[in-house]
Tab-separated table of C-alpha atoms and ligand atoms in Angstrom:
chain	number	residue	atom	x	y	z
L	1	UNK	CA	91.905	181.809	-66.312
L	2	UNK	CA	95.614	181.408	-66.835
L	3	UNK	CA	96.791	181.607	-70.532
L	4	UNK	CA	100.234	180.400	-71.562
L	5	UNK	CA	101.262	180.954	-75.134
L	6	UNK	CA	103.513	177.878	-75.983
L	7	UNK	CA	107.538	179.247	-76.237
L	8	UNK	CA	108.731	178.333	-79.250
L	9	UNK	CA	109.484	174.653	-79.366
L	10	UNK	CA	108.174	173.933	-75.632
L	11	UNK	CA	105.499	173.185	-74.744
L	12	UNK	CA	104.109	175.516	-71.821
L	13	UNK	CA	103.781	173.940	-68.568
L	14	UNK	CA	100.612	173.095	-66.720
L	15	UNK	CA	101.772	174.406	-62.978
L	16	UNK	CA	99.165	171.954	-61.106
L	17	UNK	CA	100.681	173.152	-57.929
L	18	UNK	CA	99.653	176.762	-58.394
L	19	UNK	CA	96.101	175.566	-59.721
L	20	UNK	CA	95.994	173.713	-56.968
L	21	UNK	CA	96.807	176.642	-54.282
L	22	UNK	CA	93.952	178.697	-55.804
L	23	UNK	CA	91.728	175.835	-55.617
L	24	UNK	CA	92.448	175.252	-51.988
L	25	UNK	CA	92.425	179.102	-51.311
L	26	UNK	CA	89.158	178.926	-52.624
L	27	UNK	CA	87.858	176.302	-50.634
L	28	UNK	CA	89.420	177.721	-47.114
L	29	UNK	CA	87.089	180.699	-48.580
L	30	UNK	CA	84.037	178.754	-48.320
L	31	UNK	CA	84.661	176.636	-45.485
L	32	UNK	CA	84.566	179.604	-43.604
L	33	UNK	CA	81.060	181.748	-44.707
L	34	UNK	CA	80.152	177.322	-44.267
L	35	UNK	CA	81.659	177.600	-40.143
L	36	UNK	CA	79.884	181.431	-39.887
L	37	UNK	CA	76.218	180.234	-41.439
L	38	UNK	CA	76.147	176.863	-39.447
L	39	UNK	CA	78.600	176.723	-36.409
L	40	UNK	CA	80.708	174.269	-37.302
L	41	UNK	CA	83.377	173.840	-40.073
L	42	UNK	CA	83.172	170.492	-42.803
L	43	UNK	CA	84.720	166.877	-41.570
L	44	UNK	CA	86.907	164.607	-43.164
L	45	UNK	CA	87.077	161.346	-41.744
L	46	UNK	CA	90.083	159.690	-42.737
L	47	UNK	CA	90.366	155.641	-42.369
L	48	UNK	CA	93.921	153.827	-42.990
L	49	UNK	CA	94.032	150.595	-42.224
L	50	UNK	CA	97.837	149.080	-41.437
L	51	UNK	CA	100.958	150.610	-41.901
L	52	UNK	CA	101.523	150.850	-45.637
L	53	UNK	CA	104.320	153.186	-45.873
L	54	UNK	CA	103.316	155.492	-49.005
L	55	UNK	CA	99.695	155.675	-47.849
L	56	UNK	CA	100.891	157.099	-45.031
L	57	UNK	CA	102.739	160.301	-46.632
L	58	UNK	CA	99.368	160.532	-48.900
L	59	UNK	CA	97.382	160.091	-45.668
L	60	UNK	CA	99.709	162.551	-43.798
L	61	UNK	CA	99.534	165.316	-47.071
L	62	UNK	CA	95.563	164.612	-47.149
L	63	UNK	CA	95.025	165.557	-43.120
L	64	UNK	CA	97.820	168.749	-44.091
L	65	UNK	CA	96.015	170.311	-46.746
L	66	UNK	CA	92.678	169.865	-44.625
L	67	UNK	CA	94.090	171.966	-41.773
L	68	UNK	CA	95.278	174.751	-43.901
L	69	UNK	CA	91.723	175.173	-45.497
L	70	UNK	CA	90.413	174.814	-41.879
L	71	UNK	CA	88.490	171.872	-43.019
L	72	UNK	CA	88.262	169.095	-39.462
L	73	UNK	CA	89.632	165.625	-40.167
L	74	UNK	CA	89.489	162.462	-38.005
L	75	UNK	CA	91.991	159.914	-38.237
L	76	UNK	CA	91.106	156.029	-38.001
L	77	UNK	CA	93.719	153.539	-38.050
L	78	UNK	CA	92.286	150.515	-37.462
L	79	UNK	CA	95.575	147.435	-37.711
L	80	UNK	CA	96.587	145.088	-39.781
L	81	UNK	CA	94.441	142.506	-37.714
L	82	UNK	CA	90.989	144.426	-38.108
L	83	UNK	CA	88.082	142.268	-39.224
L	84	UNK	CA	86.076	142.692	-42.013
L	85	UNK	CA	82.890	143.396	-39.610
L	86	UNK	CA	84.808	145.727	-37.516
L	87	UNK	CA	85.605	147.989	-40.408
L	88	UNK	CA	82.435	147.698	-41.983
L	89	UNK	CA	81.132	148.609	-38.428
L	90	UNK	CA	83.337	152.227	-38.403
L	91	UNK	CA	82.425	153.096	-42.207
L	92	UNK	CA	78.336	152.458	-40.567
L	93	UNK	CA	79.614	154.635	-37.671
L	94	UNK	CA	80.833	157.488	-39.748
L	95	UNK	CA	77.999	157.664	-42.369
L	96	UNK	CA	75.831	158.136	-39.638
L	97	UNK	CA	78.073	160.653	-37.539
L	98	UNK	CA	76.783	163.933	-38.487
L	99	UNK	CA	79.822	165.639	-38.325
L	100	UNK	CA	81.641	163.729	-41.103
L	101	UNK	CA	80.784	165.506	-44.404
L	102	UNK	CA	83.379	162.800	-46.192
L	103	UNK	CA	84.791	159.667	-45.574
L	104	UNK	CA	88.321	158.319	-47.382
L	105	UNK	CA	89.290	154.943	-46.697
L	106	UNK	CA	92.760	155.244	-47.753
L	107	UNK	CA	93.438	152.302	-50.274
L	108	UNK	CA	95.522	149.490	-50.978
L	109	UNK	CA	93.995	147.616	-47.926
L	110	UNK	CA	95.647	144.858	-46.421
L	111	UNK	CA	95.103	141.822	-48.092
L	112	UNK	CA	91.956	139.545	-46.684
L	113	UNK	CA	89.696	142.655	-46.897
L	114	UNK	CA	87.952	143.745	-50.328
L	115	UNK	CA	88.634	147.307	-51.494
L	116	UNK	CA	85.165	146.905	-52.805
L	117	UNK	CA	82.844	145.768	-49.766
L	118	UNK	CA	84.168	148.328	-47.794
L	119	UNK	CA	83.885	151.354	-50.780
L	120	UNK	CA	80.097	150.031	-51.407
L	121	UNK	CA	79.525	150.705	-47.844
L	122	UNK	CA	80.501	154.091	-47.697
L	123	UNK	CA	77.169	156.658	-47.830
L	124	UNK	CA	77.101	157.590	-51.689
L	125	UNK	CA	76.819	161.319	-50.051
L	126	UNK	CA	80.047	161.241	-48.341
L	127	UNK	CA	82.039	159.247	-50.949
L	128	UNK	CA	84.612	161.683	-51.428
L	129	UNK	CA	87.033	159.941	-53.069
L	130	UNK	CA	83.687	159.585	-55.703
L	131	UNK	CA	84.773	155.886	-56.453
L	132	UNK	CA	81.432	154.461	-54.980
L	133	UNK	CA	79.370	152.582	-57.871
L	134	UNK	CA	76.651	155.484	-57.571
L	135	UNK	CA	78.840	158.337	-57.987
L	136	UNK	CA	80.643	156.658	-60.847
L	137	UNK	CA	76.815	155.532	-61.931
L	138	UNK	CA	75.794	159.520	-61.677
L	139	UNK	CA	79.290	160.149	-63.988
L	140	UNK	CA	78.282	158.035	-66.567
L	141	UNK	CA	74.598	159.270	-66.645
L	142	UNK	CA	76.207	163.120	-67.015
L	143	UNK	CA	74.605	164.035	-64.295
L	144	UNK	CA	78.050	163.715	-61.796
L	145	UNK	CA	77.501	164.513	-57.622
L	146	UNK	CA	80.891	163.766	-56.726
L	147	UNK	CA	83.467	163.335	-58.646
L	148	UNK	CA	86.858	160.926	-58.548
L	149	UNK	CA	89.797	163.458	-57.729
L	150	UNK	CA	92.483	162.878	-60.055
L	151	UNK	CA	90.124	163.087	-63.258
L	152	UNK	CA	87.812	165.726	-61.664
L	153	UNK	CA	91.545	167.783	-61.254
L	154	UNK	CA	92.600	167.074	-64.958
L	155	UNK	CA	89.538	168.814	-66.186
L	156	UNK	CA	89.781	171.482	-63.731
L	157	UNK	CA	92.824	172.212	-64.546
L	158	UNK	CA	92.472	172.067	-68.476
L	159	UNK	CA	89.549	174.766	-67.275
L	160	UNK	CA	92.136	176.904	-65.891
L	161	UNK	CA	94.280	177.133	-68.977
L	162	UNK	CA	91.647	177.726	-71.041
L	163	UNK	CA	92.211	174.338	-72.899
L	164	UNK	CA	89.408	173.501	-75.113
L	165	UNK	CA	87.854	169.883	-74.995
L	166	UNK	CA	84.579	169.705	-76.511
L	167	UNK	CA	85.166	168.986	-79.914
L	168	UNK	CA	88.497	167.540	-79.561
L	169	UNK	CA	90.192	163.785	-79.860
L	170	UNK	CA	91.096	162.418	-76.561
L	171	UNK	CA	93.307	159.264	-75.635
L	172	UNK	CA	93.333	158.224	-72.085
L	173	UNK	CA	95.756	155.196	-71.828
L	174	UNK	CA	94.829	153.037	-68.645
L	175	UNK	CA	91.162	151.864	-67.609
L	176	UNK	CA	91.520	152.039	-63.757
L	177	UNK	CA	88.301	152.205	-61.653
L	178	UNK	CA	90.110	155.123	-60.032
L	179	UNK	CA	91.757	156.964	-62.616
L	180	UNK	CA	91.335	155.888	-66.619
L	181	UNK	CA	87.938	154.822	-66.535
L	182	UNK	CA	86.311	158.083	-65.164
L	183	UNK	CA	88.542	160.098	-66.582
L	184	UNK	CA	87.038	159.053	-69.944
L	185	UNK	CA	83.438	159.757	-68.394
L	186	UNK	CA	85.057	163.369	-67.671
L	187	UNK	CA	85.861	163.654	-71.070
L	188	UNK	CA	82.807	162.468	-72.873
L	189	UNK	CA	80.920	164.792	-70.219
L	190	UNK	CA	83.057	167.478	-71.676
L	191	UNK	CA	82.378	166.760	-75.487
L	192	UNK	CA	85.266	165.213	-76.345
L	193	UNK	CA	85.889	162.443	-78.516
L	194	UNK	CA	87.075	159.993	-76.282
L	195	UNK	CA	89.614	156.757	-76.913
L	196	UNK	CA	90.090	154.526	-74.191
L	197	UNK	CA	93.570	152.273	-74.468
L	198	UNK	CA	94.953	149.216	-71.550
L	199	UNK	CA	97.069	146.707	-71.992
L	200	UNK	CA	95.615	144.760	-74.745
L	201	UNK	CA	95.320	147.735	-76.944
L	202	UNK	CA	97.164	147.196	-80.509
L	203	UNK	CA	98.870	149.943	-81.708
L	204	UNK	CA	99.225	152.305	-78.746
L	205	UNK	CA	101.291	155.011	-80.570
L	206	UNK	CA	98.772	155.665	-83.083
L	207	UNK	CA	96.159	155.895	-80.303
L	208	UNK	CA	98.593	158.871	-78.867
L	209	UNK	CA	98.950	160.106	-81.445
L	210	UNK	CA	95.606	161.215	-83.250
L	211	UNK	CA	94.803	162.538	-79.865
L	212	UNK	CA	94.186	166.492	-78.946
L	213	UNK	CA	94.455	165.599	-75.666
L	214	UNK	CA	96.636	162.929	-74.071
L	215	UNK	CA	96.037	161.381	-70.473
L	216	UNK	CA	98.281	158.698	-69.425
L	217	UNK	CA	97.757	156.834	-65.864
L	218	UNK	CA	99.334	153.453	-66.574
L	219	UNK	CA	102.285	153.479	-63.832
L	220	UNK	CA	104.978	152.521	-66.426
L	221	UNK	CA	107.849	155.089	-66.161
L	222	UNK	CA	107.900	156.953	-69.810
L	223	UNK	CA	106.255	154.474	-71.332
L	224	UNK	CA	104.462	156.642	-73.631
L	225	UNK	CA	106.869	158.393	-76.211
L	226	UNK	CA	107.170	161.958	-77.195
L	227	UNK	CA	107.933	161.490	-80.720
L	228	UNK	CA	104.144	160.064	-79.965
L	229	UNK	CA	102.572	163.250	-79.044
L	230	UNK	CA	100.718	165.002	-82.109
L	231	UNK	CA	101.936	168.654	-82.647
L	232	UNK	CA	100.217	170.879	-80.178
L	233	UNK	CA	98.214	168.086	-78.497
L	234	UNK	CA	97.508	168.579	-74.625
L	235	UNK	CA	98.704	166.025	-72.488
L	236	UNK	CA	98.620	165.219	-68.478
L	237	UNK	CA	100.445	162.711	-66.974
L	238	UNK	CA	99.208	161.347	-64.238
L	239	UNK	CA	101.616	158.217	-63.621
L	240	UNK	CA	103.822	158.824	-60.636
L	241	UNK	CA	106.658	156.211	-60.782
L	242	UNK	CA	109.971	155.952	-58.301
L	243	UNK	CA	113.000	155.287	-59.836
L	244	UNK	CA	115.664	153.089	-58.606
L	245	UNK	CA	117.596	156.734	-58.323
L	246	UNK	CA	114.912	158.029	-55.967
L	247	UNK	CA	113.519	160.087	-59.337
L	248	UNK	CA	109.577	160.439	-59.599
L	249	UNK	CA	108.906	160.131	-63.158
L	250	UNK	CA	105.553	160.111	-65.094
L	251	UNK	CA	104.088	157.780	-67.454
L	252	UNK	CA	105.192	160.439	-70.133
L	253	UNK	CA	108.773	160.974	-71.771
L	254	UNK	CA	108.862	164.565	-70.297
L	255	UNK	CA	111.461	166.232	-71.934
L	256	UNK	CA	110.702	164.459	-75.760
L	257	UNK	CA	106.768	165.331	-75.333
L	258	UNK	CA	107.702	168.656	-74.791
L	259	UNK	CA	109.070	169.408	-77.529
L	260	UNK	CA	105.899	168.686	-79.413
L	261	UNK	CA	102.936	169.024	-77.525
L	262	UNK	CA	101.414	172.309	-76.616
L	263	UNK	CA	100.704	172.103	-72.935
L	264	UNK	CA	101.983	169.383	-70.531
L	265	UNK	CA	101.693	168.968	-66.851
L	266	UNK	CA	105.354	168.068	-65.145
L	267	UNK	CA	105.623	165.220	-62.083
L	268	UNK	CA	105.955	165.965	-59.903
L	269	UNK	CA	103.667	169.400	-59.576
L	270	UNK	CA	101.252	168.528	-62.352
L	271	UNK	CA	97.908	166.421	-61.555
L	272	UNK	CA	98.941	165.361	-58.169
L	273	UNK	CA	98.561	168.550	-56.077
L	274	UNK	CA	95.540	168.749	-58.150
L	275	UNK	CA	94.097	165.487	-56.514
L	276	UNK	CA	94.355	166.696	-52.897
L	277	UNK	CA	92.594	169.795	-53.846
L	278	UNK	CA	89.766	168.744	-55.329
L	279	UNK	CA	89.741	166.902	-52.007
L	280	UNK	CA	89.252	168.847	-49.955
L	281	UNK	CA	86.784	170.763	-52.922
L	282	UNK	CA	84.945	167.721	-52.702
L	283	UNK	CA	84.334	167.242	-48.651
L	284	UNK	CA	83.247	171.298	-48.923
L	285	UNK	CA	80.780	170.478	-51.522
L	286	UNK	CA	79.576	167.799	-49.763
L	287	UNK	CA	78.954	169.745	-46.571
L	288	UNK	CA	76.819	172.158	-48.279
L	289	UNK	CA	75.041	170.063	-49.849
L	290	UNK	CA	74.110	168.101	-46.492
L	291	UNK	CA	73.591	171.593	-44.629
L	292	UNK	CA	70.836	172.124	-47.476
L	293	UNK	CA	69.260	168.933	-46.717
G	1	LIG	P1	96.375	150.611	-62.318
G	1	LIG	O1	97.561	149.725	-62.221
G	1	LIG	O2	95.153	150.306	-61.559
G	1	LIG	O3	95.953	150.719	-63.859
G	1	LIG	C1	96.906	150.832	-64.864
G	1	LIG	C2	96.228	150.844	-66.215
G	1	LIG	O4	97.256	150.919	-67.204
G	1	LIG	C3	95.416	149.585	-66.506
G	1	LIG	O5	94.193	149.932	-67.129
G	1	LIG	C4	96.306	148.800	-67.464
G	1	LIG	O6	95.606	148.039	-68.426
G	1	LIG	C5	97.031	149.930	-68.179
G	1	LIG	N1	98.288	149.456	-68.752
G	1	LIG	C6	99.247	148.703	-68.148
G	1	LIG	N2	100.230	148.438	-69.032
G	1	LIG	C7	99.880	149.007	-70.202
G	1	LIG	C8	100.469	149.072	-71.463
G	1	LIG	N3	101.645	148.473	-71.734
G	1	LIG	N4	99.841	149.748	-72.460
G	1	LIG	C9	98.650	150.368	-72.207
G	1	LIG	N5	98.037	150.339	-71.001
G	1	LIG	C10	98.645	149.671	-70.017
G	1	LIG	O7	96.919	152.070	-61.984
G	1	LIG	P2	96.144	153.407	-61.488
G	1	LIG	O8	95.130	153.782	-62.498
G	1	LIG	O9	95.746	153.245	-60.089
G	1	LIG	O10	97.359	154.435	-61.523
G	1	LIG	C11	98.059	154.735	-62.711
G	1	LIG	C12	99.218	155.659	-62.382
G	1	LIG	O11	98.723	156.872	-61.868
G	1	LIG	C13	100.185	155.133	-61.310
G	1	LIG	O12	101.491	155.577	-61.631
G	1	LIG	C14	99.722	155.807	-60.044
G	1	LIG	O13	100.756	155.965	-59.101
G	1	LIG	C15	99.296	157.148	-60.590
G	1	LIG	N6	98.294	157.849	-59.793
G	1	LIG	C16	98.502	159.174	-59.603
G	1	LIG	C17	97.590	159.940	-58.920
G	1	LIG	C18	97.843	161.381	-58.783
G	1	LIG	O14	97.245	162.020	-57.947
G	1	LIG	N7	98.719	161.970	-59.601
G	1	LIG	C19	96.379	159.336	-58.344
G	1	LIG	C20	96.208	157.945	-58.663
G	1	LIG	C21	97.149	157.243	-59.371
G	1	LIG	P3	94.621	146.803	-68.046
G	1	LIG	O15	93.336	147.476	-67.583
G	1	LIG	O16	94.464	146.078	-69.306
G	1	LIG	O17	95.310	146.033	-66.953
């Protein structure tokens, strides 16, 4: 577990990218007693459809990290042009391929296909990504198989600093189906108190700010103030926003919240290396779980 006393006035820093190396070592670990006991090493079939330019550096970091923890991914690139039948017909393909442990249909998808057809088809087993209705089903029934990345790599990474969050206040502003909705079911698994704000929330600040423990994944640069934060509070900040000046900036006045929260997680190198880790943490534990039958 890593400890970090906050410094004085600053908060101490939530290094996501070294949490996320150990997580990874830990995986290549495993991935290969997995290749020793049954001959062959996990699979990661990876489907992007079109040529959306930023999927393609997430799809390009996703197939990276895979080969470094010698986990085997497929690419799939189906065009622009594919049909709705014909991609449905690959996701069939692949939950029946035996040596796909996970599948990732890298999203947004072009428009004239639904995000959601296509997820629903995905084998519940191999949902990877863990944004198929079952997995997010299993979340809310705390009883979770897999889990969605980003929030599974929040918690994991309040694990490895030894935050505390059963017991505590959280605030998780945004109610995406991929990132502020389970996060919350993360939470609540965890025994926090849990606060769930969008856009039609009222007072926003004072949501922040009677929180312990402050997630923000709206995709609004800075939108959520430091002078916000509660003294000592936790917060990770999952927004990842471009500037006009080529900046990435989170959802979280940086330099303000640090001045009065205890931990926060930078961007970049906060939850986003986290996400590709528990990635690939996710297509391991699915392969041993469908080597056990
Ligand atoms: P969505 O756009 O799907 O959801 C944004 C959420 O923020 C919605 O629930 C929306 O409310 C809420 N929101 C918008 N405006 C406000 C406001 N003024 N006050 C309060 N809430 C507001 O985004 P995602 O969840 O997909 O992503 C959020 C951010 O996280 C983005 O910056 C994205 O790039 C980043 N991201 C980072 C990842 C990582 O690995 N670090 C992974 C995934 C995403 P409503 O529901 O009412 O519309």
């Amino acid at each position: 577990m890593l400890m970090h006393a906050k410094a004085g006035n600053s908060a101490a820093i939530l290094d996501g990218k070294a949490v996320a190396a150990r997580v990874r070592t830990e995986v290549a670990e495993k991935v290969r007693a997995f290749s020793a006991a049954h001959g062959r090493v996990p699979g990661l079939a990876v489907v992007q459809v079109g040529h959306n330019a930023a999927s393609s550096v997430y799809v390009r970091n996703k197939k990276k990290a895979c080969a470094e923890a010698g986990i085997e991914s497929f690419s799939f690139d189906p065009p622009e042009t594919v049909t709705r039948q014909e991609l449905l017909g690959l996701v069939e393909l692949l939950n029946k391929d035996s040596r796909v442990d996970g599948i990732l249909v890298q999203l947004p998808l072009p428009e004239g296909l639904d995000a959601n057809e296509i997820m629903d088809a995905i084998d519940p087993s191999k949902d990877v990504d863990g944004f198929h209705p079952t997995n997010t089903g299993l979340l809310a029934q705390k009883r979770p198989l897999l889990r969605p990345c980003t929030p599974f790599g929040v918690i994991r990474l309040a694990q490895e600093y030894g935050i505390k969050l059963a017991g505590t206040r959280s605030t998780v502003v945004g109610a995406s189906n991929i990132v502020g909705r389970p996060m919350a079911l993360e939470l609540l698994l965890a025994g926090s108190t849990v606060t769930v704000c969008h856009s039609r929330t009222r007072d926003l600040p004072s949501e922040v700010a009677r929180a312990d423990i402050v997630v923000a994944a709206i995709g609004k640069p800075e939108m959520i103030k430091g002078a916000w934060i509660a003294e000592g509070a936790a917060v990770f900040d999952v927004g990842m926003n471009r500037l006009d000046s080529g900046r990435l900036v989170g959802d979280v006045e940086f330099t303000a919240a640090s001045q009065r929260a205890g931990w926060i997680t930078p961007v970049p190198g906060g939850v986003g290396p986290m996400t590709i880790a528990m990635l690939l943490s996710n297509t391991m534990d699915s392969a041993l779980r469908r080597a056990a039958g």
